[in-house]
PDB file of C-alpha atoms in Angstrom:
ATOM      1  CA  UNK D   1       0.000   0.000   0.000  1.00  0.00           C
ATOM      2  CA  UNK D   2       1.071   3.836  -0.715  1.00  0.00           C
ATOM      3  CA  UNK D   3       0.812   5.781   1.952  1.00  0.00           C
ATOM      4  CA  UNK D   4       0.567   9.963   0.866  1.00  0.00           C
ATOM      5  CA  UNK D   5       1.225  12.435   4.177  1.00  0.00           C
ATOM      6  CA  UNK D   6      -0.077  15.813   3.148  1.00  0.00           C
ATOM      7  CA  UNK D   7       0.776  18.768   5.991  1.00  0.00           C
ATOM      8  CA  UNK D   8      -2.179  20.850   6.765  1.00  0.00           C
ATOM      9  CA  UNK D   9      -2.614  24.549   5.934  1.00  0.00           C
ATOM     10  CA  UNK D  10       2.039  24.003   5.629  1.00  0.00           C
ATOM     11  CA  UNK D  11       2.764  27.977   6.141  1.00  0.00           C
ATOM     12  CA  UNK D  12       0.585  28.560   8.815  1.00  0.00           C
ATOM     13  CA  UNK D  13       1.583  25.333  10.461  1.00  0.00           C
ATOM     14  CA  UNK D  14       5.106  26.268  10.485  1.00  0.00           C
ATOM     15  CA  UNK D  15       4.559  30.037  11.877  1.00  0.00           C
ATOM     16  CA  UNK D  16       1.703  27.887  14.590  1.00  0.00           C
ATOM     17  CA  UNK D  17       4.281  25.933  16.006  1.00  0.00           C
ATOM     18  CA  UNK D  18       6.317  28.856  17.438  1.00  0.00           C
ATOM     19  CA  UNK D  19       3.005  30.677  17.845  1.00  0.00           C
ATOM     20  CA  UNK D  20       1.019  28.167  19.700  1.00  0.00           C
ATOM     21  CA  UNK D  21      -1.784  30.759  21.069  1.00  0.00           C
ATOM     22  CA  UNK D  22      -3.020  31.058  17.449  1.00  0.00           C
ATOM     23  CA  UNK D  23      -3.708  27.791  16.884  1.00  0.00           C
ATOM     24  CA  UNK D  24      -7.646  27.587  15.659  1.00  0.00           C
ATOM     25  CA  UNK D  25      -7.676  31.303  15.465  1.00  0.00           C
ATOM     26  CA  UNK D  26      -7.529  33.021  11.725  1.00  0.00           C
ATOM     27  CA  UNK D  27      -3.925  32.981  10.529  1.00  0.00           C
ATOM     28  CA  UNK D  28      -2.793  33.952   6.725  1.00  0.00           C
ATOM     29  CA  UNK D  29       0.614  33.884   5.374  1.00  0.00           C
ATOM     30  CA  UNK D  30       1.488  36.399   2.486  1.00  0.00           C
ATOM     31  CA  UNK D  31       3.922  36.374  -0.462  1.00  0.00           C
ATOM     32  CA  UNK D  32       7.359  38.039   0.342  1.00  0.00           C
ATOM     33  CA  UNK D  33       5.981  41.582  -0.685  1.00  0.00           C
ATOM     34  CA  UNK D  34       2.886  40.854   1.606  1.00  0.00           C
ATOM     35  CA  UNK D  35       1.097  41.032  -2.220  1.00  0.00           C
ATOM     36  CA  UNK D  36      -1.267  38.444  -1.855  1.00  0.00           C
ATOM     37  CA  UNK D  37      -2.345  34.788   0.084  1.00  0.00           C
ATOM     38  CA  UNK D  38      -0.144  31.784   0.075  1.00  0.00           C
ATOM     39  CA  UNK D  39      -1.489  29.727   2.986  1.00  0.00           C
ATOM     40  CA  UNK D  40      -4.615  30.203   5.239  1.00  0.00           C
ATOM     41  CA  UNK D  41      -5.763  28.717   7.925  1.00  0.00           C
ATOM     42  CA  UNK D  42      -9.098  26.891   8.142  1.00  0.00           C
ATOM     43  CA  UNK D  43     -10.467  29.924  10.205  1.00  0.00           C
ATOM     44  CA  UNK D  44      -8.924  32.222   8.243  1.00  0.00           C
ATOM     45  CA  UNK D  45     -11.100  30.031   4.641  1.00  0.00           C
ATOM     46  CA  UNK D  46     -13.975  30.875   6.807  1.00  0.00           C
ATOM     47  CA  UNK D  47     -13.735  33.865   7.008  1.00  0.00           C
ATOM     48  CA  UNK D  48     -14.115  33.563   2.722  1.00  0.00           C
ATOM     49  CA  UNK D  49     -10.229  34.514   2.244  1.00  0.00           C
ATOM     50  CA  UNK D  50      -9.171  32.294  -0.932  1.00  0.00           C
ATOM     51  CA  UNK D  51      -5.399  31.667  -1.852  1.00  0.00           C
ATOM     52  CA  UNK D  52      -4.032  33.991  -4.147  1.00  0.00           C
ATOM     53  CA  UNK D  53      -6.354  37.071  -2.472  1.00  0.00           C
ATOM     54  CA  UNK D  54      -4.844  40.266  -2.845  1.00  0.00           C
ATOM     55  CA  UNK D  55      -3.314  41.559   0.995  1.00  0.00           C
ATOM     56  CA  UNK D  56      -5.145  45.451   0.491  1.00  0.00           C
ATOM     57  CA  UNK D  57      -8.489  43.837  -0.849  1.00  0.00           C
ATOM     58  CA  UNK D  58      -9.005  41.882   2.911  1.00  0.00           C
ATOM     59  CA  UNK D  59      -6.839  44.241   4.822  1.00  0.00           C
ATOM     60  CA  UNK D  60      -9.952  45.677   7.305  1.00  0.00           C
ATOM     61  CA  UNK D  61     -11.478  42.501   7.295  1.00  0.00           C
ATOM     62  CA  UNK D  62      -8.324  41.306   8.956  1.00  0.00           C
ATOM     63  CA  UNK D  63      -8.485  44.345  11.198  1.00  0.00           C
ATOM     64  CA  UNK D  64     -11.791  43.501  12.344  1.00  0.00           C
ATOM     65  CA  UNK D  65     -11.789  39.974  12.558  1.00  0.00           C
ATOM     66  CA  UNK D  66      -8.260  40.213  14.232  1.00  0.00           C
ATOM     67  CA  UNK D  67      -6.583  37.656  11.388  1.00  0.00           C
ATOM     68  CA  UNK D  68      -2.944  37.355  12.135  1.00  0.00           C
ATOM     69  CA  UNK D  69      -0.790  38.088   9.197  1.00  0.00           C
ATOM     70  CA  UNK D  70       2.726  36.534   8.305  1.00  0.00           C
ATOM     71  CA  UNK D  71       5.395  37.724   5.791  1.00  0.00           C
ATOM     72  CA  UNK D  72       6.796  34.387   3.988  1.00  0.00           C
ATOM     73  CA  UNK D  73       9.646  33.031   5.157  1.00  0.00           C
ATOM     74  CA  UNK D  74      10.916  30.425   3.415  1.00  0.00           C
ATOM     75  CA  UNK D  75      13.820  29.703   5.180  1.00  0.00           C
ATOM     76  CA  UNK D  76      11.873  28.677   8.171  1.00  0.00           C
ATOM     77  CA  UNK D  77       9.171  26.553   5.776  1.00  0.00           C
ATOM     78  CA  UNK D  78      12.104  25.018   4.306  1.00  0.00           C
ATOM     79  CA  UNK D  79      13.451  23.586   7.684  1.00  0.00           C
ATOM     80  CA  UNK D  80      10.252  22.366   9.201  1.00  0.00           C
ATOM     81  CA  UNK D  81       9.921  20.865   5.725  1.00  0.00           C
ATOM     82  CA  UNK D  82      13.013  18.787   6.368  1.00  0.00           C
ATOM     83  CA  UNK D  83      12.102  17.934  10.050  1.00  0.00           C
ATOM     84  CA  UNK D  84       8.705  16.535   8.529  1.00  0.00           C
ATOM     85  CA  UNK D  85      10.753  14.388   6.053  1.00  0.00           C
ATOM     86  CA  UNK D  86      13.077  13.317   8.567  1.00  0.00           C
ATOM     87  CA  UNK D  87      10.705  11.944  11.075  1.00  0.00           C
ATOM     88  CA  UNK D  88       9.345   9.904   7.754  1.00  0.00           C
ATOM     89  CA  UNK D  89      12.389   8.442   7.451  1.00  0.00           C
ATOM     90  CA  UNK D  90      12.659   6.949  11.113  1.00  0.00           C
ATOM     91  CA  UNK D  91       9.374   5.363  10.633  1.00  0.00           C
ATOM     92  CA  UNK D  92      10.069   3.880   6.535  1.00  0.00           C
ATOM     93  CA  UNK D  93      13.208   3.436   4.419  1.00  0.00           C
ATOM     94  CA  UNK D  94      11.449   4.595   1.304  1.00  0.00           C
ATOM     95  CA  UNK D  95      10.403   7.887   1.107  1.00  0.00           C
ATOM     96  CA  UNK D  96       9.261   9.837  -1.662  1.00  0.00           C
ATOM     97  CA  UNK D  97       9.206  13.707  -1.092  1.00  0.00           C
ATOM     98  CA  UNK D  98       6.867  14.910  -4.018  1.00  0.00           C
ATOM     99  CA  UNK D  99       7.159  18.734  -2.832  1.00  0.00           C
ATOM    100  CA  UNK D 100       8.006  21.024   0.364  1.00  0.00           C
ATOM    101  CA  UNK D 101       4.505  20.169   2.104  1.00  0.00           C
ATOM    102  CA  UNK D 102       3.784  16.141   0.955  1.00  0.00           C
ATOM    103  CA  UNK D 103       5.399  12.879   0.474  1.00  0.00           C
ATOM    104  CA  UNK D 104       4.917   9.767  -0.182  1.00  0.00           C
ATOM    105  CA  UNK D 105       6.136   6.205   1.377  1.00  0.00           C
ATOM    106  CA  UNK D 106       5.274   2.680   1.541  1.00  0.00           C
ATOM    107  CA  UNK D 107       3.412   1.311   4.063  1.00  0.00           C
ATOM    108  CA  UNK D 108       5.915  -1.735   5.177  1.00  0.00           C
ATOM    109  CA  UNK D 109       4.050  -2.478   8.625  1.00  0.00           C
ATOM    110  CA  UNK D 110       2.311  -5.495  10.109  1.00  0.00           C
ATOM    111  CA  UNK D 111       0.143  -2.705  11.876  1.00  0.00           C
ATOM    112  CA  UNK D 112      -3.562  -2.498  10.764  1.00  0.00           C
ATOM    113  CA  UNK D 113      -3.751   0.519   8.661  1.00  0.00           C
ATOM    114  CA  UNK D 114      -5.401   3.030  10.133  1.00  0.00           C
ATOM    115  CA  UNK D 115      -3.623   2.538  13.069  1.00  0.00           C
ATOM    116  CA  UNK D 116      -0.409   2.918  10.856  1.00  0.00           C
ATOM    117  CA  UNK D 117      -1.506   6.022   9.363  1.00  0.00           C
ATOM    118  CA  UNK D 118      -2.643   7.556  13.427  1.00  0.00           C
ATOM    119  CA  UNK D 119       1.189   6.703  14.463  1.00  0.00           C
ATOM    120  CA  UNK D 120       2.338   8.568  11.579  1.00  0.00           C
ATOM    121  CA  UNK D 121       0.090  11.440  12.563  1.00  0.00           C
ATOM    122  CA  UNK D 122       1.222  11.590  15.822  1.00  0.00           C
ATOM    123  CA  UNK D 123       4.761  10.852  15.395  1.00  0.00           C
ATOM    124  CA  UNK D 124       5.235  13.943  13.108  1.00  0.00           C
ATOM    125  CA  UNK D 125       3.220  16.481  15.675  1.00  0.00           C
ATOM    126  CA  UNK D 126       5.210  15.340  18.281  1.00  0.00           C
ATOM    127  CA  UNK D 127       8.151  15.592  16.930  1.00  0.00           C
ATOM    128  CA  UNK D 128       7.230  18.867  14.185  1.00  0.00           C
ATOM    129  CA  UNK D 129       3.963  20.134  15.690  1.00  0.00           C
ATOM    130  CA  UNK D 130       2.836  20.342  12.301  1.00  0.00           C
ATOM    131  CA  UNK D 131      -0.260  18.435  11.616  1.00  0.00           C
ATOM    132  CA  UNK D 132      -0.774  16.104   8.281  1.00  0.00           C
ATOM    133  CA  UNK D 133      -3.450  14.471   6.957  1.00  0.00           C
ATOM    134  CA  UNK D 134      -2.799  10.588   5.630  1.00  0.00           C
ATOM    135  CA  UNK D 135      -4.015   8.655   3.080  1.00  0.00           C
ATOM    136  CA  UNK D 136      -3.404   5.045   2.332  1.00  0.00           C
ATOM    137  CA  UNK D 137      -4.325   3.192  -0.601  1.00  0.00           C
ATOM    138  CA  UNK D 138      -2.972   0.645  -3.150  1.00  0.00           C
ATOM    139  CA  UNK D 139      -2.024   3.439  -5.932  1.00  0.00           C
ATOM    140  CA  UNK D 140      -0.190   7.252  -5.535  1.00  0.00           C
ATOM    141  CA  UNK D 141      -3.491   8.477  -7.139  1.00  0.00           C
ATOM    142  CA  UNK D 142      -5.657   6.874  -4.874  1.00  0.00           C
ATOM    143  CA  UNK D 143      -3.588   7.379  -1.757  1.00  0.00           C
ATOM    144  CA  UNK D 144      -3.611  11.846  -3.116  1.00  0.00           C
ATOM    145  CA  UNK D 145      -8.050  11.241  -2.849  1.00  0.00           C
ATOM    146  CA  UNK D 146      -7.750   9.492   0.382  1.00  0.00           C
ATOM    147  CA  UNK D 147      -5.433  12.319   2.136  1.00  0.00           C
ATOM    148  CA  UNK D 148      -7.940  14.366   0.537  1.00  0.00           C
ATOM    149  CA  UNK D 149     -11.005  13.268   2.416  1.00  0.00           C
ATOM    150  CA  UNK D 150      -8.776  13.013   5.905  1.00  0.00           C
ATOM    151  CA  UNK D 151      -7.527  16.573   5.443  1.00  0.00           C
ATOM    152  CA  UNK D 152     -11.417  17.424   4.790  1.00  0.00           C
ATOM    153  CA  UNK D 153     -14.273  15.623   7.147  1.00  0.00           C
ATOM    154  CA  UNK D 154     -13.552  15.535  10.541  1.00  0.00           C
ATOM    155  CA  UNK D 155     -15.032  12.046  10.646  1.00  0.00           C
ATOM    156  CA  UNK D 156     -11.844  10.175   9.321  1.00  0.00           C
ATOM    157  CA  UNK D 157      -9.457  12.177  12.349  1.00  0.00           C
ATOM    158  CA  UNK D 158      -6.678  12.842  10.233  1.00  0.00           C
ATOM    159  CA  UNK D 159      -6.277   9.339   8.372  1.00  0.00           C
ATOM    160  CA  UNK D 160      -8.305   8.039   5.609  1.00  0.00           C
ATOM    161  CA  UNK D 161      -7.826   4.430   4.084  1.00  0.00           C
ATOM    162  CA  UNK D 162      -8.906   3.127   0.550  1.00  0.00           C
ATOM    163  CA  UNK D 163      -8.492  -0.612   0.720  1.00  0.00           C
ATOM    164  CA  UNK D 164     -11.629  -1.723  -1.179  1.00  0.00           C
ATOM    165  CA  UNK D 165     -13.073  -1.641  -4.608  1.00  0.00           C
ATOM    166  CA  UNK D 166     -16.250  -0.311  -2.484  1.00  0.00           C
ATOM    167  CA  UNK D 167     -14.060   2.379  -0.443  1.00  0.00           C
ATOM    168  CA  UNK D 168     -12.600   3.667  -3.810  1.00  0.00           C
ATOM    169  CA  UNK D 169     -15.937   4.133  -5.622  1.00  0.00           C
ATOM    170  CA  UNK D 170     -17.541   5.424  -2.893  1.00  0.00           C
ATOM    171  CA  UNK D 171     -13.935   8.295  -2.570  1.00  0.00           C
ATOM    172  CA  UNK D 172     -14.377   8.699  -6.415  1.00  0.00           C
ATOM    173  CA  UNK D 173     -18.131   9.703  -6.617  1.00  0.00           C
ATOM    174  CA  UNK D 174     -17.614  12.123  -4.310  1.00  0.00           C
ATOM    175  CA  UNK D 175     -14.582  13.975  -6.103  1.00  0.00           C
ATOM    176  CA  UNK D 176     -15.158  16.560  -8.705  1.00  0.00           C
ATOM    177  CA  UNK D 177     -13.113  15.875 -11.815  1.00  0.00           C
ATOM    178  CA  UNK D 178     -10.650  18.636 -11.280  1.00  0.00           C
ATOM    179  CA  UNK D 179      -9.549  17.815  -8.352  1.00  0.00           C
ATOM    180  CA  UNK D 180      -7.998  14.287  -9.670  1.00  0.00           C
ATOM    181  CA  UNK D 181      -4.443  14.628  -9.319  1.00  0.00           C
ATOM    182  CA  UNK D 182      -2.892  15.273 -12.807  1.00  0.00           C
ATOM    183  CA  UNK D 183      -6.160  16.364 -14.235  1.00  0.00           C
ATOM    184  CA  UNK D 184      -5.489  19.700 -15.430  1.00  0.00           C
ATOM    185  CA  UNK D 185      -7.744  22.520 -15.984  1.00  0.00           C
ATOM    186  CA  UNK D 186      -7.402  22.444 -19.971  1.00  0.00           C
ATOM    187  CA  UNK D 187      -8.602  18.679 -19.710  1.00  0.00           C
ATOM    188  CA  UNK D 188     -11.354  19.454 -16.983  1.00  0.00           C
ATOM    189  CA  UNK D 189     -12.867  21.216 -19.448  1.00  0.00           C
ATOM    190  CA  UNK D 190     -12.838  18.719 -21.978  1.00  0.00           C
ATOM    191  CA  UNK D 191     -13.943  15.580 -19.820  1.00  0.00           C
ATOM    192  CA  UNK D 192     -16.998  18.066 -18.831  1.00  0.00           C
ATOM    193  CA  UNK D 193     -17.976  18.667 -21.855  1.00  0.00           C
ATOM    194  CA  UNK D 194     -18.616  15.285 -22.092  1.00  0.00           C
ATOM    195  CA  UNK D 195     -20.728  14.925 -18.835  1.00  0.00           C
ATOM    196  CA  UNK D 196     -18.063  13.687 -16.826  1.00  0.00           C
ATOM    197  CA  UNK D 197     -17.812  15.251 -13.778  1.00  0.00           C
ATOM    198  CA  UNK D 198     -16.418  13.138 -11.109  1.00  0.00           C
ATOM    199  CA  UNK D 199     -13.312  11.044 -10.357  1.00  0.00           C
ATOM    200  CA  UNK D 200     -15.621   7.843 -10.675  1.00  0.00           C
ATOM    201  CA  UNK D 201     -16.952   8.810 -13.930  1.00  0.00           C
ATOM    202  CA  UNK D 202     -13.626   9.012 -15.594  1.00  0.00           C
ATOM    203  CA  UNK D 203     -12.662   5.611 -14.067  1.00  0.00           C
ATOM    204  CA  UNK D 204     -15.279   4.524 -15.538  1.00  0.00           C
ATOM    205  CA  UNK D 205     -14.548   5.742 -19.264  1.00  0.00           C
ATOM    206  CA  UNK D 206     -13.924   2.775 -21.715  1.00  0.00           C
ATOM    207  CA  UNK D 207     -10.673   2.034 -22.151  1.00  0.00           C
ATOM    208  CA  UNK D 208     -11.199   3.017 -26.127  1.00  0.00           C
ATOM    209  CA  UNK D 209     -12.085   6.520 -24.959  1.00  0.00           C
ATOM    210  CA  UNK D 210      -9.699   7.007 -22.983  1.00  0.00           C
ATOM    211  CA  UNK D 211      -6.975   6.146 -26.035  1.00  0.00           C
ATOM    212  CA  UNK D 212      -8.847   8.787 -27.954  1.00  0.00           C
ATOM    213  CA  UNK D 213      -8.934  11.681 -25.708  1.00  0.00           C
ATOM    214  CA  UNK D 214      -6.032  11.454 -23.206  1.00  0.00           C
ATOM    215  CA  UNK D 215      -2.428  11.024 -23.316  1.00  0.00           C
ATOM    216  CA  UNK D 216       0.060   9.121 -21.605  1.00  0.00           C
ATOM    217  CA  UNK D 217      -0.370  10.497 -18.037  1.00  0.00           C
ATOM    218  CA  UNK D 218      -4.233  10.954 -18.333  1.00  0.00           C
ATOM    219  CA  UNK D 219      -4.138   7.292 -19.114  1.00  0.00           C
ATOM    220  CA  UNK D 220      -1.580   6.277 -16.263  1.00  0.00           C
ATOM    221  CA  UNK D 221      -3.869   8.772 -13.826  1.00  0.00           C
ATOM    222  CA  UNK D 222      -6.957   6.602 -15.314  1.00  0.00           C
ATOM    223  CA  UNK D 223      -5.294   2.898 -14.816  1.00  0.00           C
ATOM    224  CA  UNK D 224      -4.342   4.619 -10.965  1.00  0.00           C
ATOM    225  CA  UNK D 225      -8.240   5.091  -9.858  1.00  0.00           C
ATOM    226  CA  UNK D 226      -8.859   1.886 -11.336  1.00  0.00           C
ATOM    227  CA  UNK D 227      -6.024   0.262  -8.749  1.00  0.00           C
ATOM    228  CA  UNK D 228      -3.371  -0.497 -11.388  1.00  0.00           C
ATOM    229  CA  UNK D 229      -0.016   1.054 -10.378  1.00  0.00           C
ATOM    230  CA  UNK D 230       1.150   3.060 -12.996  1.00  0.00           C
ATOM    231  CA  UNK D 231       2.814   6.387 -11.811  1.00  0.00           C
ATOM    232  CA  UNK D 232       6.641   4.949 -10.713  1.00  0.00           C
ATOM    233  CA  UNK D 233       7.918   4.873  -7.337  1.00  0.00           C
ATOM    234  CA  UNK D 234      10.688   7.745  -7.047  1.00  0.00           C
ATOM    235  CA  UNK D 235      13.536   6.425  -4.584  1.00  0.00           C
ATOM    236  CA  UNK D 236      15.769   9.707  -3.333  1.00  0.00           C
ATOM    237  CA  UNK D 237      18.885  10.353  -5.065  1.00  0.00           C
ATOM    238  CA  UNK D 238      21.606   8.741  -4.146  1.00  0.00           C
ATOM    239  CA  UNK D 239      24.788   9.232  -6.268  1.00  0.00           C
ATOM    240  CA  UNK D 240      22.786  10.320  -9.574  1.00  0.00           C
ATOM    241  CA  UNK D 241      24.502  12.234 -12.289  1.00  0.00           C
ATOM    242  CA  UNK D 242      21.440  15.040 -11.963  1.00  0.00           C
ATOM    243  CA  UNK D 243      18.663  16.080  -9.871  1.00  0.00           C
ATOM    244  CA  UNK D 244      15.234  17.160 -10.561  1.00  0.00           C
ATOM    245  CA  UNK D 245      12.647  19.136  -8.569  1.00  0.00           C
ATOM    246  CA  UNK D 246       9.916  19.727 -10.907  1.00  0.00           C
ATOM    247  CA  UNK D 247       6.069  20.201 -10.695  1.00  0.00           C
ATOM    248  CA  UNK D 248       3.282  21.401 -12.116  1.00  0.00           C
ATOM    249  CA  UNK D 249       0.957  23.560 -10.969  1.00  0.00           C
ATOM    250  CA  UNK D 250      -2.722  23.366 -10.132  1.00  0.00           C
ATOM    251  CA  UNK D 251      -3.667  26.994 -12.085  1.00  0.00           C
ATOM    252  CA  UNK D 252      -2.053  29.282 -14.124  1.00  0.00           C
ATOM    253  CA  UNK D 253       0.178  31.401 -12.394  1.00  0.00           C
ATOM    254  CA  UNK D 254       0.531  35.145 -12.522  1.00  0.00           C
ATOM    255  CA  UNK D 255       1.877  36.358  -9.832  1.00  0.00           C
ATOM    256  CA  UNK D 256       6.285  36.696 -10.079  1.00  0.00           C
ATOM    257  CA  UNK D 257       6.272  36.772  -6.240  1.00  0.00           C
ATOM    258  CA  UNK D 258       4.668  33.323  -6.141  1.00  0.00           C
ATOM    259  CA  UNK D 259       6.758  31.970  -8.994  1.00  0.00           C
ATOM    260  CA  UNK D 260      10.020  32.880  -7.291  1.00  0.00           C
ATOM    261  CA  UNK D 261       8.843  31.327  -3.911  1.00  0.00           C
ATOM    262  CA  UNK D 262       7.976  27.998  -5.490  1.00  0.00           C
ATOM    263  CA  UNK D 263      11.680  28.506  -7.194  1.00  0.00           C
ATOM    264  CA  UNK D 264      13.102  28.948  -4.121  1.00  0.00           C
ATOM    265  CA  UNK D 265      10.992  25.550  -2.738  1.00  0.00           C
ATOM    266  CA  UNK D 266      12.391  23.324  -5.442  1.00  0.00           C
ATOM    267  CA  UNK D 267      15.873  24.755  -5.231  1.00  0.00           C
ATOM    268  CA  UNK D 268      15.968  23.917  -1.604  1.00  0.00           C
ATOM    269  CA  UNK D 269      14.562  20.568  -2.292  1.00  0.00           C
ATOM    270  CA  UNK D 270      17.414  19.930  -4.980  1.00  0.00           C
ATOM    271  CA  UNK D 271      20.118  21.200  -2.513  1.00  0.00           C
ATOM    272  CA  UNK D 272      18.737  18.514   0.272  1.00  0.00           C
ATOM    273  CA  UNK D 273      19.001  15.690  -2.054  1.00  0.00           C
ATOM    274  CA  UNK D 274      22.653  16.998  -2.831  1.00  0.00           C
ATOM    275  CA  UNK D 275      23.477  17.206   0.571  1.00  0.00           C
ATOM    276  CA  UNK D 276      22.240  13.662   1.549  1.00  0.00           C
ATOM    277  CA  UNK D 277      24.032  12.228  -0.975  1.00  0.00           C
ATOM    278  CA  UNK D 278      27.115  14.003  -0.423  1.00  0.00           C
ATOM    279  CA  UNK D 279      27.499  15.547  -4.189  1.00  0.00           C
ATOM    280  CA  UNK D 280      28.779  18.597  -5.504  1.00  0.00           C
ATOM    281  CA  UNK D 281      26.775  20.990  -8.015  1.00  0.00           C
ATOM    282  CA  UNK D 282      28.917  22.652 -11.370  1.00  0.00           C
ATOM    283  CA  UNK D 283      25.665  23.344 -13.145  1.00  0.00           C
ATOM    284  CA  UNK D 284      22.167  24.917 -12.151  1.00  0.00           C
ATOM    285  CA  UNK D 285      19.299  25.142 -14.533  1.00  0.00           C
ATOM    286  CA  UNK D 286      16.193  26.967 -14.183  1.00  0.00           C
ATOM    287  CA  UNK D 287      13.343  25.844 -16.737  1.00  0.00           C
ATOM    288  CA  UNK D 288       9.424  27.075 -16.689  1.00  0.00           C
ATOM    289  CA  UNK D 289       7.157  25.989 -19.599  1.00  0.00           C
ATOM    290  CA  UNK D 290       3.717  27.522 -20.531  1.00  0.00           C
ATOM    291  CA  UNK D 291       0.723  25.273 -20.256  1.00  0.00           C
ATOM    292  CA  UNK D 292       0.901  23.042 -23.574  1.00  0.00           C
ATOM    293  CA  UNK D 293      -2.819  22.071 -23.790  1.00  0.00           C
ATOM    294  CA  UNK D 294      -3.887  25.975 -24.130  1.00  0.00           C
ATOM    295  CA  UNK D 295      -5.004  26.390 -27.545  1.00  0.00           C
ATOM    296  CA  UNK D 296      -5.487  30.355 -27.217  1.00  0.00           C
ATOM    297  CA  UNK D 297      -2.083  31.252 -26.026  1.00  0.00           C
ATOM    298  CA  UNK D 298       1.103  29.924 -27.544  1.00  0.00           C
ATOM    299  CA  UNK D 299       3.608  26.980 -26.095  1.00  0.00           C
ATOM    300  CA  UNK D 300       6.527  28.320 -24.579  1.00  0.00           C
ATOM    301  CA  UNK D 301       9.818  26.862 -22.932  1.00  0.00           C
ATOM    302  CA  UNK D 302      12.689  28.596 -21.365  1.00  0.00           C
ATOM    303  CA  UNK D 303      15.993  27.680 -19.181  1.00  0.00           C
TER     304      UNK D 303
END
């Protein structure tokens, strides 16, 4: 089984665990220039502040509804990032950090599940005091919809398991299309247009229709939420000739202050792996690429 450990609201987390007397009280994080919203808390969502919000636009709501405001700092995000991987890899041998705030490992325990995914829990707030949500299931896709669901309904306490055909069609009806992991807004629209609207729908396609519409990673995310494994177990570098930190976002982004932040993210990711593994860097690249499946704008790649 995968197991995918997602940190809550990451930002606010970090600046809560120095700042324990605003924990469930409304907390934002800005963008270096205080320009707009990069992390809220779930008081602060309540409150109908959306990520991305301009600071001035919400700036006497936050005096009235005494919100707490942070600057970024990424330096600080960074470490409690690594503490959070860290305590991962006391409890499993093979972990997968997908970005600064998730990661993935494999759930090598003789523990019932849910249990498995609590001790995790609890094992990274005492040691981090940043709370995660966990999902387990048997694909990376399916594991992303479970952590999902235990980051959202307070039923599932933190940890939300997908072991059964049942469990994962039940997950699936529930999730609008868009938020499938690797289902980007360009093919939203598409799979819309042709009534599908949930995660179970598409799993559902034929496997003809999925030939004709998608391409390779729409198919790999469609063999996932049908329990096949498909998207490849990334081990941590150790002694490779290059290393990668790449990702694509879940909009279009507009904002320079948020692109350099997530630049800064990787970058810090890439100099961990270099560090664990003891290497040395001669050569840095930098590469950003437009959204290939616009059709009104042009394709664009630079490094």
């Amino acid at each position: 089984m995968i197991v995918h450990i997602d940190c809550n609201s990451f930002f606010v987390s970090c600046e809560r665990a120095f700042r324990p007397d605003l924990r469930h009280k409304p907390v934002v994080v800005l963008s270096n220039n205080d320009g707009c919203v990069c992390s809220m808390s779930t008081e602060a969502k309540l409150l109908g502040i959306k990520r991305g919000d301009p600071y001035f636009k919400f700036k006497e709501l936050a005096r009235t509804q005494n919100i707490t405001c942070f600057s970024g700092n990424h330096k600080l995000y960074n470490d409690m990032s690594s503490r959070v991987m860290d305590t991962l890899r006391s409890i499993a041998t093979n972990v997968e950090v997908y970005s600064v705030d998730d990661a993935f490992i494999k759930a090598d325990t003789s523990m019932p599940l849910v249990e498995y995914g609590n001790f995790i829990k609890k094992k990274i707030w005492q040691d981090t005091c940043i709370p995660v949500s966990v999902g387990i299931a048997e694909t990376k896709t399916l594991s992303k919809i479970a952590s999902h669901f235990a980051k959202r309904y307070k039923a599932y306490n933190g940890v939300a398991v997908i072991d059964t055909t049942e469990k994962a069609k039940k997950a699936m009806s529930l999730l609008p299309i868009e938020n499938i992991w690797g289902i980007g807004r360009k093919l939203t629209i598409r799979l819309r247009q042709l009534g599908i609207k949930t995660a179970l729908q598409f799993a559902e396609m034929p496997q003809t229709m999925i030939h004709q519409i998608l391409n390779i990673t729409g198919e790999r995310t469609w063999r996932e939420l049908n329990g096949e494994r498909c998207i490849p177990y990334e081990r941590e570098a150790t002694g490779r000739q290059s290393i990668t930190a790449s990702r694509s976002f879940a909009k279009d982004i507009y904002d320079i202050e948020y692109l350099r932040e997530a630049i800064s993210v990787f970058a810090a990711i890439v100099s961990r792996r270099l560090r664990r593994q003891h290497g040395k860097c001669t050569e840095l690249y930098v590469f950003l690429e437009t959204n290939r499946f616009h059709n009104d704008t042009p394709y664009m790649c630079k490094t």
